[in-house]
């Protein structure tokens, strides 16, 4: 009970925090994080769509099991039937699953095609390289920008201005976020420098392995400004749990200003961007 009350209190504090909300894991979470891309919105729709098949089929199977157990138990059915075939039943349990699978396959293939077919050419390309246990980001622009992103140590929070745990949560906040403009097609080239990692951002509906010596390509078009969190999703060593991913989505003007300043002073550019986004203490952190 104490743990339940503690979790409830954490949720209440989170929801009440200075107008902030986050696409991040929350206590007792059973659903997806709020969608920030069209692909993730389609994924959420498909998940709800499949439940219209899964739940009735599950209930039907449970009912049939209970019916058979009760009706045909030895105490009430001492002389069991010797019938071994029934044409109607054979047709139903053959055609029924085929029809259900067709209703699932068509939207599934459509979603898969959409995930691998961007609606437009990417306007920004970022190379993400997984290391044990942090990420290197390289912006492939006219004057390339490269920096490392690692989990924010608690001792460095005050100096970085990231003490608000609702906005910069434990084990998810990083020292340098990837910054991208809103409503812009972004291509991410994912690889690794040592072992296999995985680049995953739940709110964007993207996840791909980071494999040494190979480049995998994913893309996203975030339609909401905010700060989004993900994690490495491939067991990669003892600090696998401490390898977060943070992407800050901002408007075009803020992104342009940040990019120009980050090439000479990344820390100063990040603080200036935080000040511009926070607007004096309130920040929109992903998802609503």
Tab-separated table of C-alpha atoms in Angstrom, residues 122 124-129 135-138 140 178 180 185-191 199-201 204 206 208-209 215-221 245 247:
chain	number	residue	atom	x	y	z
A	122	UNK	CA	14.829	14.388	-45.638
A	124	UNK	CA	18.181	17.069	-42.130
A	125	UNK	CA	20.434	14.042	-41.704
A	126	UNK	CA	21.958	13.079	-38.365
A	127	UNK	CA	24.329	10.169	-37.852
A	128	UNK	CA	23.863	8.456	-34.476
A	129	UNK	CA	26.686	6.191	-33.312
A	135	UNK	CA	25.688	8.298	-28.247
A	136	UNK	CA	27.673	10.366	-30.745
A	137	UNK	CA	25.620	12.646	-32.991
A	138	UNK	CA	26.946	14.081	-36.250
A	140	UNK	CA	25.509	16.339	-41.792
A	178	UNK	CA	19.751	15.943	-30.185
A	180	UNK	CA	15.753	19.032	-34.512
A	185	UNK	CA	11.710	15.259	-42.175
A	186	UNK	CA	14.790	13.986	-40.331
A	187	UNK	CA	16.858	11.011	-41.449
A	188	UNK	CA	18.887	9.216	-38.788
A	189	UNK	CA	21.797	7.023	-39.866
A	190	UNK	CA	22.330	4.552	-37.044
A	191	UNK	CA	25.501	2.574	-36.402
A	199	UNK	CA	18.185	3.472	-31.243
A	200	UNK	CA	14.587	3.693	-29.997
A	201	UNK	CA	12.239	6.642	-29.556
A	204	UNK	CA	8.188	8.709	-32.699
A	206	UNK	CA	11.059	4.318	-34.430
A	208	UNK	CA	16.467	0.108	-35.185
A	209	UNK	CA	19.622	-1.782	-34.278
A	215	UNK	CA	24.469	1.773	-41.195
A	216	UNK	CA	20.730	1.439	-40.703
A	217	UNK	CA	18.454	4.264	-41.785
A	218	UNK	CA	15.331	5.480	-40.018
A	219	UNK	CA	13.363	8.686	-40.343
A	220	UNK	CA	10.810	10.726	-38.463
A	221	UNK	CA	8.828	13.943	-38.769
A	245	UNK	CA	18.289	9.091	-25.864
A	247	UNK	CA	15.562	14.571	-28.695
